[in-house]
Short mmCIF file of C-alpha atoms and ligand atoms in Angstrom, two decimals:
data_model
loop_
_atom_site.label_atom_id
_atom_site.label_comp_id
_atom_site.label_asym_id
_atom_site.label_seq_id
_atom_site.Cartn_x
_atom_site.Cartn_y
_atom_site.Cartn_z
CA MET A 127 -0.04 0.07 0.03
CA ILE A 128 1.20 3.41 -0.97
CA LYS A 129 -0.13 6.63 0.69
CA LEU A 130 0.70 10.16 0.25
CA ASP A 131 -0.98 12.39 2.92
CA LYS A 132 -0.93 16.10 2.40
CA VAL A 133 2.48 15.91 0.68
CA SER A 134 4.31 19.10 -0.51
CA LYS A 135 7.85 19.22 -1.83
CA LYS A 136 9.60 22.52 -1.98
CA PHE A 137 13.13 22.34 -3.46
CA GLY A 138 16.03 24.38 -2.17
CA THR A 139 15.62 26.57 -5.19
CA GLY A 140 12.27 27.71 -3.84
CA ASP A 141 10.49 25.76 -6.59
CA PHE A 142 7.50 23.60 -5.51
CA GLY A 143 7.69 20.05 -7.06
CA LEU A 144 4.43 18.96 -5.34
CA ILE A 145 1.74 20.80 -3.58
CA ASP A 146 -0.73 19.24 -1.05
CA ILE A 147 -0.95 15.69 -2.69
CA ASN A 148 -3.31 13.17 -1.28
CA LEU A 149 -3.46 9.90 -2.97
CA SER A 150 -3.34 6.10 -2.17
CA VAL A 151 -2.61 3.10 -4.26
CA ASP A 152 -3.62 -0.36 -3.14
CA LYS A 153 -1.59 -3.58 -3.46
CA LYS A 154 -1.75 -4.93 -6.96
CA GLU A 155 -3.29 -1.90 -8.62
CA PHE A 156 -2.09 -0.54 -12.01
CA VAL A 157 -1.93 3.29 -12.12
CA PHE A 158 -0.99 5.74 -14.77
CA LEU A 159 0.51 8.87 -13.43
CA VAL A 160 0.07 11.47 -16.18
CA GLY A 161 0.89 15.05 -16.48
CA PRO A 162 3.12 17.36 -18.69
CA THR A 163 6.94 17.68 -18.12
CA GLY A 164 7.58 19.38 -14.80
CA SER A 165 4.26 18.37 -13.28
CA GLY A 166 5.79 16.36 -10.50
CA LYS A 167 5.79 12.72 -11.60
CA THR A 168 9.42 11.91 -11.09
CA THR A 169 9.33 13.81 -7.76
CA ILE A 170 6.56 11.45 -6.57
CA PHE A 171 8.81 8.43 -7.49
CA ARG A 172 11.90 10.10 -5.80
CA LEU A 173 9.73 10.39 -2.54
CA LEU A 174 8.42 6.70 -2.80
CA ILE A 175 12.08 5.38 -2.81
CA ARG A 176 13.02 7.86 -0.18
CA GLU A 177 15.63 9.59 -2.37
CA ILE A 178 14.13 12.77 -1.08
CA LEU A 179 11.90 13.58 1.85
CA PRO A 180 8.68 15.63 1.58
CA SER A 181 8.74 19.26 2.95
CA GLU A 182 5.34 18.56 4.49
CA GLY A 183 3.06 15.56 4.83
CA THR A 184 3.69 11.83 5.13
CA VAL A 185 4.69 9.20 2.60
CA ILE A 186 3.72 5.62 3.60
CA VAL A 187 4.89 2.54 1.69
CA ASN A 188 3.60 -0.80 3.06
CA ASP A 189 3.63 0.00 6.80
CA TRP A 190 6.67 2.33 6.70
CA ASP A 191 6.29 6.05 7.28
CA LEU A 192 9.13 7.16 5.10
CA THR A 193 9.57 10.40 6.86
CA ARG A 194 10.52 8.45 10.01
CA LEU A 195 12.32 5.51 8.44
CA PRO A 196 15.85 5.11 9.83
CA LYS A 197 18.65 5.31 7.24
CA HIS A 198 19.60 1.62 7.67
CA GLN A 199 16.07 0.58 6.63
CA VAL A 200 16.16 2.39 3.37
CA SER A 201 17.76 -0.69 1.62
CA HIS A 202 14.89 -2.79 2.78
CA LEU A 203 12.44 -0.38 1.20
CA ARG A 204 14.40 -0.34 -1.97
CA LYS A 205 14.31 -4.09 -2.25
CA LYS A 206 10.55 -3.95 -2.31
CA ILE A 207 10.35 -1.13 -5.00
CA GLY A 208 11.85 -1.71 -8.56
CA VAL A 209 12.36 1.34 -10.55
CA VAL A 210 12.69 1.82 -14.28
CA PHE A 211 14.47 5.21 -14.47
CA GLN A 212 13.61 7.67 -17.19
CA ASP A 213 17.22 7.58 -18.37
CA LEU A 214 17.37 3.76 -17.65
CA LYS A 215 20.75 4.01 -16.02
CA LEU A 216 22.04 0.88 -17.82
CA LEU A 217 25.85 0.28 -17.83
CA PHE A 218 26.93 0.30 -21.39
CA ASP A 219 30.16 -1.67 -20.80
CA ARG A 220 28.10 -4.57 -19.45
CA THR A 221 25.98 -7.27 -21.18
CA VAL A 222 22.19 -7.44 -20.64
CA PHE A 223 22.87 -10.38 -18.31
CA GLU A 224 25.47 -8.40 -16.40
CA ASN A 225 23.16 -5.35 -15.99
CA VAL A 226 20.31 -7.45 -14.81
CA VAL A 227 22.26 -9.62 -12.41
CA MET A 228 23.68 -6.58 -10.57
CA PRO A 229 20.90 -6.03 -8.02
CA LEU A 230 21.14 -9.71 -7.12
CA GLU A 231 24.93 -9.51 -6.72
CA VAL A 232 24.70 -6.41 -4.55
CA THR A 233 22.34 -8.23 -2.22
CA GLY A 234 24.50 -11.18 -1.98
CA VAL A 235 22.35 -13.77 -3.77
CA LYS A 236 24.43 -16.88 -4.74
CA MET A 237 25.55 -16.91 -8.37
CA GLU A 238 23.60 -20.11 -9.41
CA GLU A 239 20.42 -18.68 -7.92
CA ALA A 240 21.06 -15.24 -9.42
CA ARG A 241 21.63 -16.79 -12.84
CA GLN A 242 18.31 -18.60 -12.72
CA LYS A 243 16.53 -15.48 -11.56
CA VAL A 244 18.05 -13.46 -14.36
CA GLU A 245 16.98 -16.04 -16.96
CA GLU A 246 13.46 -15.97 -15.52
CA VAL A 247 13.04 -12.21 -15.72
CA LEU A 248 14.74 -12.02 -19.10
CA THR A 249 12.34 -14.66 -20.41
CA GLN A 250 9.39 -12.74 -18.80
CA VAL A 251 10.26 -9.46 -20.52
CA GLY A 252 10.99 -11.19 -23.82
CA ILE A 253 14.70 -10.66 -24.37
CA ILE A 254 16.37 -13.91 -23.24
CA GLU A 255 17.88 -14.27 -26.74
CA HIS A 256 19.69 -10.97 -26.18
CA LYS A 257 21.26 -11.84 -22.80
CA ASP A 258 24.82 -11.70 -23.97
CA LYS A 259 24.51 -8.58 -26.03
CA PHE A 260 25.70 -5.10 -24.99
CA PRO A 261 23.25 -2.18 -24.73
CA ILE A 262 24.65 -0.68 -27.93
CA GLN A 263 23.43 -3.58 -29.84
CA LEU A 264 19.81 -3.34 -28.60
CA SER A 265 16.78 -1.36 -29.97
CA GLY A 266 15.06 1.24 -27.80
CA GLY A 267 12.32 -1.34 -26.87
CA GLU A 268 14.90 -3.91 -25.94
CA LEU A 269 16.80 -1.35 -23.85
CA GLN A 270 13.50 -0.62 -22.01
CA ARG A 271 12.90 -4.39 -21.41
CA THR A 272 16.44 -4.76 -20.05
CA ALA A 273 15.78 -1.86 -17.57
CA ILE A 274 12.47 -3.49 -16.64
CA ALA A 275 14.13 -6.85 -16.20
CA ARG A 276 16.69 -5.34 -13.81
CA ALA A 277 13.91 -3.58 -11.88
CA LEU A 278 12.20 -7.05 -11.45
CA ALA A 279 15.34 -8.98 -10.34
CA LEU A 280 14.64 -8.79 -6.68
CA SER A 281 10.94 -9.62 -7.17
CA PRO A 282 9.62 -6.30 -5.89
CA GLU A 283 6.14 -5.72 -4.79
CA ILE A 284 5.98 -2.35 -6.43
CA LEU A 285 7.30 -1.42 -9.86
CA LEU A 286 7.61 2.27 -10.75
CA ALA A 287 8.28 2.97 -14.48
CA ASP A 288 9.22 6.68 -15.25
CA GLU A 289 8.15 7.53 -18.84
CA PRO A 290 9.09 4.07 -20.03
CA THR A 291 7.69 4.89 -23.57
CA GLY A 292 9.35 8.28 -23.78
CA ASN A 293 11.63 7.43 -26.68
CA LEU A 294 9.68 4.84 -28.47
CA ASP A 295 7.45 4.64 -31.44
CA SER A 296 3.80 4.03 -30.85
CA ALA A 297 3.83 0.21 -31.60
CA THR A 298 6.78 -0.39 -29.29
CA SER A 299 5.20 1.82 -26.74
CA TRP A 300 2.09 -0.43 -26.72
CA GLU A 301 4.14 -3.47 -26.33
CA ILE A 302 5.92 -1.96 -23.21
CA VAL A 303 2.50 -0.97 -21.72
CA LYS A 304 1.34 -4.53 -22.37
CA LEU A 305 4.35 -5.87 -20.65
CA LEU A 306 3.81 -3.63 -17.57
CA SER A 307 0.09 -4.76 -17.58
CA ASP A 308 1.13 -8.35 -17.66
CA ILE A 309 3.57 -7.79 -14.82
CA ASN A 310 0.77 -6.19 -12.90
CA GLU A 311 -1.45 -9.26 -13.63
CA GLU A 312 1.18 -11.46 -11.98
CA GLY A 313 0.57 -9.49 -8.72
CA THR A 314 2.94 -6.54 -8.78
CA THR A 315 1.66 -2.99 -8.13
CA VAL A 316 2.56 -0.92 -11.10
CA ILE A 317 2.86 2.88 -11.40
CA MET A 318 3.62 4.10 -14.83
CA ALA A 319 4.39 7.85 -15.26
CA THR A 320 3.81 9.26 -18.82
CA HIS A 321 3.09 12.55 -20.46
CA ASN A 322 1.48 10.57 -23.39
CA VAL A 323 -2.24 11.03 -23.02
CA ASP A 324 -2.97 8.70 -26.04
CA ILE A 325 -1.61 5.75 -24.21
CA VAL A 326 -3.85 6.16 -21.18
CA LYS A 327 -6.97 7.19 -23.15
CA ASN A 328 -7.69 3.74 -24.57
CA LEU A 329 -7.02 1.68 -21.45
CA SER A 330 -9.42 1.30 -18.59
CA LYS A 331 -6.78 1.76 -15.84
CA ARG A 332 -6.74 4.15 -13.03
CA VAL A 333 -5.26 7.57 -14.01
CA ILE A 334 -3.86 10.00 -11.62
CA GLY A 335 -3.25 13.38 -13.14
CA LEU A 336 -0.91 16.14 -12.11
CA GLU A 337 -0.48 19.66 -13.27
CA LYS A 338 2.21 22.08 -11.84
CA GLY A 339 2.61 19.86 -8.84
CA LYS A 340 -1.08 19.61 -7.94
CA LEU A 341 -3.30 16.54 -8.27
CA VAL A 342 -5.96 17.41 -10.85
CA ARG A 343 -7.49 13.98 -11.63
CA ASP A 344 -7.98 10.69 -9.94
CA ASP A 345 -10.28 8.21 -11.79
CA LYS A 346 -10.35 5.98 -8.85
CA LYS A 347 -13.80 4.55 -9.66
CA LYS A 348 -12.77 3.20 -13.04
CA ASP A 349 -12.61 -0.57 -13.26
CA ASN A 350 -8.95 -1.26 -12.58
CA LYS A 351 -8.71 -4.86 -13.83
N1 ADP B 1206 16.13 18.88 -7.62
C1 ADP B 1206 15.29 19.93 -8.07
N2 ADP B 1206 15.53 21.20 -7.80
C2 ADP B 1206 14.67 22.16 -8.02
N3 ADP B 1206 13.54 21.96 -8.76
C3 ADP B 1206 13.22 20.67 -9.00
C4 ADP B 1206 14.08 19.68 -8.70
N4 ADP B 1206 13.50 18.50 -9.27
C5 ADP B 1206 12.24 18.83 -9.70
N5 ADP B 1206 12.20 20.25 -9.67
C6 ADP B 1206 10.94 20.86 -10.16
O1 ADP B 1206 9.79 20.27 -9.67
C7 ADP B 1206 8.74 20.37 -10.73
C8 ADP B 1206 8.36 18.89 -10.92
O2 ADP B 1206 9.52 18.13 -11.49
P1 ADP B 1206 9.39 16.62 -11.95
O3 ADP B 1206 8.81 15.83 -10.81
O4 ADP B 1206 10.81 16.24 -12.44
O5 ADP B 1206 8.39 16.63 -13.12
P2 ADP B 1206 8.06 15.54 -14.14
O6 ADP B 1206 8.66 14.25 -13.80
O7 ADP B 1206 6.53 15.45 -14.17
O8 ADP B 1206 8.49 16.03 -15.42
C9 ADP B 1206 9.41 20.93 -11.90
O9 ADP B 1206 9.09 22.41 -11.79
C10 ADP B 1206 10.89 20.90 -11.63
O10 ADP B 1206 11.66 21.96 -12.22
MG1 MG B 1207 10.02 13.21 -14.91
#
């Protein structure tokens, strides 16, 4: 469960990233977070992984109040949340396999178990045949799938995808949305940030809309499944 209660975020520059946001997302929901560039989508994601703290209000993930979470607990939180960053953050001198195995290595998972898990997630996202390629050898959609696979490596309860279709043509964008929807069907809570209103228009998923840091829309009543 995710809950933002009266959350505002004012940056050191004096700019407001978010203003008085109230929202909650249940376990296993699929939510589109929509809004133009600069509306606050990435700021919400950064709050959810406790990369930043709110200036006001509380952020709750599962039963953790992130405004009170001790530093040493942050790694536990991050294991539960997979993030696909807008700029992907893939390492270009490592293969697909090596990129995706990294979170497992960092958390000390044994090599054989890690290898199995990587093969499982690469199969799930449809790029197992590319596992030994380097990022430069992949298409935009395949790069996005690699970043999604890496975000799934630790079997997170929540997946945050920040503009995952930003650089893709429309056919590939739909494939990525379908993949995220399938991941959600398997039981993962998914929040996908996008400024592409066409993507959300034709799908009966919950849509949370932001504009200039304010929540302007929440179609909670829509059938979410
Ligand atoms: N580190 C920061 N310092 C100052 N202002 C920021 C910072 N991060 C975001 N902002 C501002 O907060 C607003 C929301 O940004 P962001 O969450 O990145 O929007 P989005 O992801 O929807 O494009 C913007 O006005 C942006 O300029
Ligand atoms: Mg953003």
